[in-house]
mmCIF file of C-alpha atoms in Angstrom:
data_model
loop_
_atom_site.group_PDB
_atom_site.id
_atom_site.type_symbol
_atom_site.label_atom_id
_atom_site.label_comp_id
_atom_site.label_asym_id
_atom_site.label_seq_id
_atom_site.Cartn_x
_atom_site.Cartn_y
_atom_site.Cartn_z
ATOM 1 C CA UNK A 1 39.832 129.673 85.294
ATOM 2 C CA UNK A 2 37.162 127.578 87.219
ATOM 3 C CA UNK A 3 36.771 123.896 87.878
ATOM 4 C CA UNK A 4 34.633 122.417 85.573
ATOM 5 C CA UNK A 5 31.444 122.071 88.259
ATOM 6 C CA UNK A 6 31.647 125.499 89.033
ATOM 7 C CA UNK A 7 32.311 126.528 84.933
ATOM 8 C CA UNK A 8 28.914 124.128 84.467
ATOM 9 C CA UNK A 9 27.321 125.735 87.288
ATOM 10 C CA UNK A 10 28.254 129.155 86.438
ATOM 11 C CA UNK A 11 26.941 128.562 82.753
ATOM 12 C CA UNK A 12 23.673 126.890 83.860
ATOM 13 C CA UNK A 13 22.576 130.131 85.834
ATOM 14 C CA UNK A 14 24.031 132.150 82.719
ATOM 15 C CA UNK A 15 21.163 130.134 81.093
ATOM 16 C CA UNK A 16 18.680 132.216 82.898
ATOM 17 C CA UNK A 17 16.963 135.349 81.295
ATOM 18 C CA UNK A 18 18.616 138.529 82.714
ATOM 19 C CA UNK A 19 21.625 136.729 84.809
ATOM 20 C CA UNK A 20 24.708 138.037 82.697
ATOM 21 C CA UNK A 21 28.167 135.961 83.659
ATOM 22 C CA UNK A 22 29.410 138.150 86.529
ATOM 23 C CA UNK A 23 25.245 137.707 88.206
ATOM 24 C CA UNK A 24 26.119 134.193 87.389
ATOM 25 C CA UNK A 25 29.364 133.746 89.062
ATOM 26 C CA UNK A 26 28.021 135.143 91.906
ATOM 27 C CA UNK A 27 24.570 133.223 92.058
ATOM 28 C CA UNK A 28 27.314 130.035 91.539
ATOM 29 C CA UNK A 29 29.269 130.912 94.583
ATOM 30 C CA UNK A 30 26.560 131.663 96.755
ATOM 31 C CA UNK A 31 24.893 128.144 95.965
ATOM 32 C CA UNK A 32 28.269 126.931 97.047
ATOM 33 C CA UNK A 33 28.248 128.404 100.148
ATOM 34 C CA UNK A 34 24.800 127.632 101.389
ATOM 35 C CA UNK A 35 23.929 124.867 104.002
ATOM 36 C CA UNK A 36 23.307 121.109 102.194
ATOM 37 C CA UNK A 37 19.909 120.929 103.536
ATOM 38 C CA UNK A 38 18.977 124.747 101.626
ATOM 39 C CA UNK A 39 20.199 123.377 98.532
ATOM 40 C CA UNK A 40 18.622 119.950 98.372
ATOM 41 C CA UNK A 41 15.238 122.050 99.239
ATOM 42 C CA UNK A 42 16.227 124.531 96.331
ATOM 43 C CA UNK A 43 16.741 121.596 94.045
ATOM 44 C CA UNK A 44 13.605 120.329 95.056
ATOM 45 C CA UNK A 45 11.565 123.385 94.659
ATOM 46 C CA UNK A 46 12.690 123.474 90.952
ATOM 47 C CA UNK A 47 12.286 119.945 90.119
ATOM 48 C CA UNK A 48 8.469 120.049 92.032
ATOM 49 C CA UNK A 49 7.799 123.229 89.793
ATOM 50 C CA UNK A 50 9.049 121.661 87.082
ATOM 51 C CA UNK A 51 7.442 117.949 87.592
ATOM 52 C CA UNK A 52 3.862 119.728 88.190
ATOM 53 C CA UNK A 53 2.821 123.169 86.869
ATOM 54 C CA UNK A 54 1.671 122.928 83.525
ATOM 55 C CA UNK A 55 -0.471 125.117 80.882
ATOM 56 C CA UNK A 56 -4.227 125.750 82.120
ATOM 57 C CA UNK A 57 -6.147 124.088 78.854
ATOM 58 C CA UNK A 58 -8.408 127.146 78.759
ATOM 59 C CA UNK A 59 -6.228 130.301 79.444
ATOM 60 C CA UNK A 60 -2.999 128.745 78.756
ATOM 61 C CA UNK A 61 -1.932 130.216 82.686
ATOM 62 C CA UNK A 62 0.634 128.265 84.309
ATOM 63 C CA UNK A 63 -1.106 126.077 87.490
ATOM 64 C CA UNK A 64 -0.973 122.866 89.060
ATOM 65 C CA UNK A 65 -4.739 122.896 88.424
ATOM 66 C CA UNK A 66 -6.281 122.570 85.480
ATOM 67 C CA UNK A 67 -8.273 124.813 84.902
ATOM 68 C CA UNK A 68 -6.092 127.070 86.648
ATOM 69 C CA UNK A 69 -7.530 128.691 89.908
ATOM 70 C CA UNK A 70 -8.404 132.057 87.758
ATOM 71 C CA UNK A 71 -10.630 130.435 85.083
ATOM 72 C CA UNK A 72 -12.382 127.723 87.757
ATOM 73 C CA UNK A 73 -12.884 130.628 89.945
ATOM 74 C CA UNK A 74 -16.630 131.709 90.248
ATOM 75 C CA UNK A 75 -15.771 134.903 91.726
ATOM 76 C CA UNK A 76 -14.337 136.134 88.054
ATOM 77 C CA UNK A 77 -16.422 138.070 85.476
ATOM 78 C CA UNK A 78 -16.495 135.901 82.282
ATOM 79 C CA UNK A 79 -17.478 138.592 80.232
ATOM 80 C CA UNK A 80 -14.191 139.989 80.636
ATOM 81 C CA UNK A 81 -10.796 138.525 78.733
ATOM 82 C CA UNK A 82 -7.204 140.165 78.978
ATOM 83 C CA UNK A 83 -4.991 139.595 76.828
ATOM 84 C CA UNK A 84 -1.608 138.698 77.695
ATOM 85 C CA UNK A 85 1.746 138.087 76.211
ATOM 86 C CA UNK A 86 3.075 135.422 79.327
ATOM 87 C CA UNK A 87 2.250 134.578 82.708
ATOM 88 C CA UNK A 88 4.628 137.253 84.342
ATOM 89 C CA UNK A 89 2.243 139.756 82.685
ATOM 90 C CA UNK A 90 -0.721 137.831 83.905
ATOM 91 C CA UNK A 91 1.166 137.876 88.082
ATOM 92 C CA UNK A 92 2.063 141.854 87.330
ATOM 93 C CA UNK A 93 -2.066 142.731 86.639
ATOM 94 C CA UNK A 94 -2.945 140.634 89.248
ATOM 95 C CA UNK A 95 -1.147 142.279 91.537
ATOM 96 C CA UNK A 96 -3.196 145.400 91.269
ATOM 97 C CA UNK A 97 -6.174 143.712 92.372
ATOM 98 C CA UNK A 98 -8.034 145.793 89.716
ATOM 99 C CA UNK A 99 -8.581 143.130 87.683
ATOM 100 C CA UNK A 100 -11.734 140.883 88.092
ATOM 101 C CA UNK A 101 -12.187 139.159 85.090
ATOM 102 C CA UNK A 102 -10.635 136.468 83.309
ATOM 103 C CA UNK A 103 -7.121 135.885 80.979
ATOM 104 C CA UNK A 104 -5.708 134.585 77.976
ATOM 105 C CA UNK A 105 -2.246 134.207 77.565
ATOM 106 C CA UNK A 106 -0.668 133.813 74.588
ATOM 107 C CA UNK A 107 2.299 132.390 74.992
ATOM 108 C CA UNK A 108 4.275 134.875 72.945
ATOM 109 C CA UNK A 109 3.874 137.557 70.516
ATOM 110 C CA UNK A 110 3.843 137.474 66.972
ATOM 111 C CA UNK A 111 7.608 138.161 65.567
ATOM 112 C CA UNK A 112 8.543 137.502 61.997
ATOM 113 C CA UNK A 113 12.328 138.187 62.657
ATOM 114 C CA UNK A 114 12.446 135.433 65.213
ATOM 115 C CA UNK A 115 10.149 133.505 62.630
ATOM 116 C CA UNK A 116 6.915 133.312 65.167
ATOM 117 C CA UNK A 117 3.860 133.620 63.244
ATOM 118 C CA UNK A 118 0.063 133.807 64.167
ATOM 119 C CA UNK A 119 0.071 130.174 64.439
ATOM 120 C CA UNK A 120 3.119 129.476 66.661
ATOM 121 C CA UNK A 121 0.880 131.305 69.929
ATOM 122 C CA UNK A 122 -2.382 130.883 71.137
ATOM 123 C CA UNK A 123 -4.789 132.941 68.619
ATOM 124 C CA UNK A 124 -6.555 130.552 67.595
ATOM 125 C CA UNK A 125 -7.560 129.372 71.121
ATOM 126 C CA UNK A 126 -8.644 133.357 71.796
ATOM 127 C CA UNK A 127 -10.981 133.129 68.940
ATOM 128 C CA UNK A 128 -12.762 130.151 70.280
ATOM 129 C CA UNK A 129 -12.882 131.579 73.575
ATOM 130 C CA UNK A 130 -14.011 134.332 72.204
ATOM 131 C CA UNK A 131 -17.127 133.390 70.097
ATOM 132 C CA UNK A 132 -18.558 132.285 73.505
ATOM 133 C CA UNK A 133 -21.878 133.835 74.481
ATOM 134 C CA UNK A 134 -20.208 135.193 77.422
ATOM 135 C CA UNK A 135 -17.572 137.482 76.345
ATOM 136 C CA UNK A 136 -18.284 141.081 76.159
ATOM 137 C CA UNK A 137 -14.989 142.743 76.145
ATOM 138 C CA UNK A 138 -11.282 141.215 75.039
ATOM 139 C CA UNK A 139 -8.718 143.573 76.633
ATOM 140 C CA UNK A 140 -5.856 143.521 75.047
ATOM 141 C CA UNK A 141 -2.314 143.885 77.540
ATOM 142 C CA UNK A 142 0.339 143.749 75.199
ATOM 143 C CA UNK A 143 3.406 145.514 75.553
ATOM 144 C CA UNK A 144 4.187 148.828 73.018
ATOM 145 C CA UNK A 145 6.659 147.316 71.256
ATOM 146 C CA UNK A 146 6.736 146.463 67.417
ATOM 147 C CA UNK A 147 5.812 142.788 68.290
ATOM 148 C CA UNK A 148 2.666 143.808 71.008
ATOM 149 C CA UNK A 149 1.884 146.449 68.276
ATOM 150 C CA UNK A 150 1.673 143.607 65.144
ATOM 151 C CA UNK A 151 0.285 140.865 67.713
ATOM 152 C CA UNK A 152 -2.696 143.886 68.792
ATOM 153 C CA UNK A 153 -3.318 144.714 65.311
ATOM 154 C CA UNK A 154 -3.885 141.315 64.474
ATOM 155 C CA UNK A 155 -5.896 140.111 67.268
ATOM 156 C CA UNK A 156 -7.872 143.587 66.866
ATOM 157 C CA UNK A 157 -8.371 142.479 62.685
ATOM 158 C CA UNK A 158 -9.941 138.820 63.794
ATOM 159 C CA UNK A 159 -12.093 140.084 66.402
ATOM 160 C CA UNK A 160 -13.413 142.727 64.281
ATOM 161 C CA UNK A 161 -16.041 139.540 62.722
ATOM 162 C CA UNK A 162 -17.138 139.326 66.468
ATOM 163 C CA UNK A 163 -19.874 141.240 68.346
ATOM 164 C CA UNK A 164 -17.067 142.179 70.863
ATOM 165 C CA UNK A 165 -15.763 145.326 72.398
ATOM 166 C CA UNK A 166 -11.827 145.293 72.172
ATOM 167 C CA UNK A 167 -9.944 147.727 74.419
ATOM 168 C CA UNK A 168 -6.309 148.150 75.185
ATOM 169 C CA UNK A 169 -4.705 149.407 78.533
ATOM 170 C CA UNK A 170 -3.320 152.767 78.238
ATOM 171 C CA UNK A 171 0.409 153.231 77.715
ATOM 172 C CA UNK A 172 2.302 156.714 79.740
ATOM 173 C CA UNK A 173 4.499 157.495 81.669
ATOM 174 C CA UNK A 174 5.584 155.669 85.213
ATOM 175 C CA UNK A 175 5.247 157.203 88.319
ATOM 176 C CA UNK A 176 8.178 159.874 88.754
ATOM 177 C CA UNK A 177 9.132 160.031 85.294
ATOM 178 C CA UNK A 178 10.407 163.142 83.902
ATOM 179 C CA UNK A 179 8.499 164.542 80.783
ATOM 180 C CA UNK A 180 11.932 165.149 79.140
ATOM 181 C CA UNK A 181 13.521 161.827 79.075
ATOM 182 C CA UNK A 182 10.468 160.055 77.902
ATOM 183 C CA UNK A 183 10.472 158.394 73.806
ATOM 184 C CA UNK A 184 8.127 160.217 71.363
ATOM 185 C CA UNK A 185 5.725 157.193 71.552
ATOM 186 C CA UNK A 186 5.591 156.946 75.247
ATOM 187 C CA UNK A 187 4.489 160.510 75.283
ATOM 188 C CA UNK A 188 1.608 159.523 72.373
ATOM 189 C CA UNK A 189 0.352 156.851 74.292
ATOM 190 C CA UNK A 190 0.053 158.906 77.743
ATOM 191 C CA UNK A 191 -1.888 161.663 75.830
ATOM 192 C CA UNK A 192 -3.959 159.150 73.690
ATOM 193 C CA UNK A 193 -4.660 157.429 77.370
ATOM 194 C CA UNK A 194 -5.395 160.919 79.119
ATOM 195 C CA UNK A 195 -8.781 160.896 81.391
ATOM 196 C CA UNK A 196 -10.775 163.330 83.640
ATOM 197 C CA UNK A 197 -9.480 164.221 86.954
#
């Protein structure tokens, strides 16, 4: 149905998490359509990106720096760690500008049906990290799903050994969610995360 460019093009952005083939097709065309100059500095962008941001060696972050800008900050409290599954959740807590202290991402969560063990993410880094005078507190960020729930358990079990505190964000309901359409768990986690007004 398409020329073979296009098909290619069309199945490259197909490629992407969340782009199904009709997001595609239309990603495809629009490419197509913009200005030579937009595209060669889209191209660009990606192959930059791509040529220079690697893993920070302490939190695992993505940066051009290493150590990222977060860990060689001074401004960060090093008695804090959060514990993250990838960099997006890292960019969504930052966001908030709540967060002062530092990060660990792991690179994954632990997921026996997709054959990702303990050792295939970056546990083992955590517990170095964390036998550091410094830390006080590992926060653990993990979404409630089986995988966050196994990877938290686990995490929870090692640092047990450790004079640490280990918390874990509270899980509820969004803003203008109704009561009725929320899972049985959701609804456990917002009253297990209740606090004083």
């Amino acid at each position: 149905m398409y020329t073979k460019p296009l098909a290619d093009l069309i199945e490259s952005f197909q490629k992407l998490p969340g782009i199904g083939p009709k997001s595609a097709q239309r990603l495809a065309l629009h490419v197509l359509k913009m200005p030579q100059s937009e595209v060669d500095r889209f191209v660009d962008s990606v192959l930059e990106a791509k040529r220079t941001i690697h893993y920070c060696s302490i939190c695992y972050n993505m940066s051009e720096h290493d150590p990222c800008e977060i860990c060689s900050s001074e401004k960060r409290d090093r008695s804090l760690i959060c514990v993250v599954a990838e960099t997006k959740d890292l960019l969504a807590i930052e966001k908030t500008n709540e967060y002062s202290g530092l990060y660990h991402v792991l690179q994954g969560l632990i997921s026996p049906m997709d054959g990702i063990g303990a050792e295939d993410i970056r546990i083992k880094e955590l517990l170095i990290r964390a036998a550091s005078d410094n830390v006080k507190e590992v926060i653990l960020a993990l979404p409630p799903s089986i995988e966050g729930e196994t990877t938290s358990l686990y995490i929870n079990k090692l640092l047990s050994t450790f004079s640490i505190k280990v918390t874990r964000i509270a899980f509820g309901l969004p803003v203008g969610a109704d009561i009725e359409y929320a899972d049985e768990i959701t609804l456990i986690r917002a009253l297990e995360g209740r606090r004083e007004l």
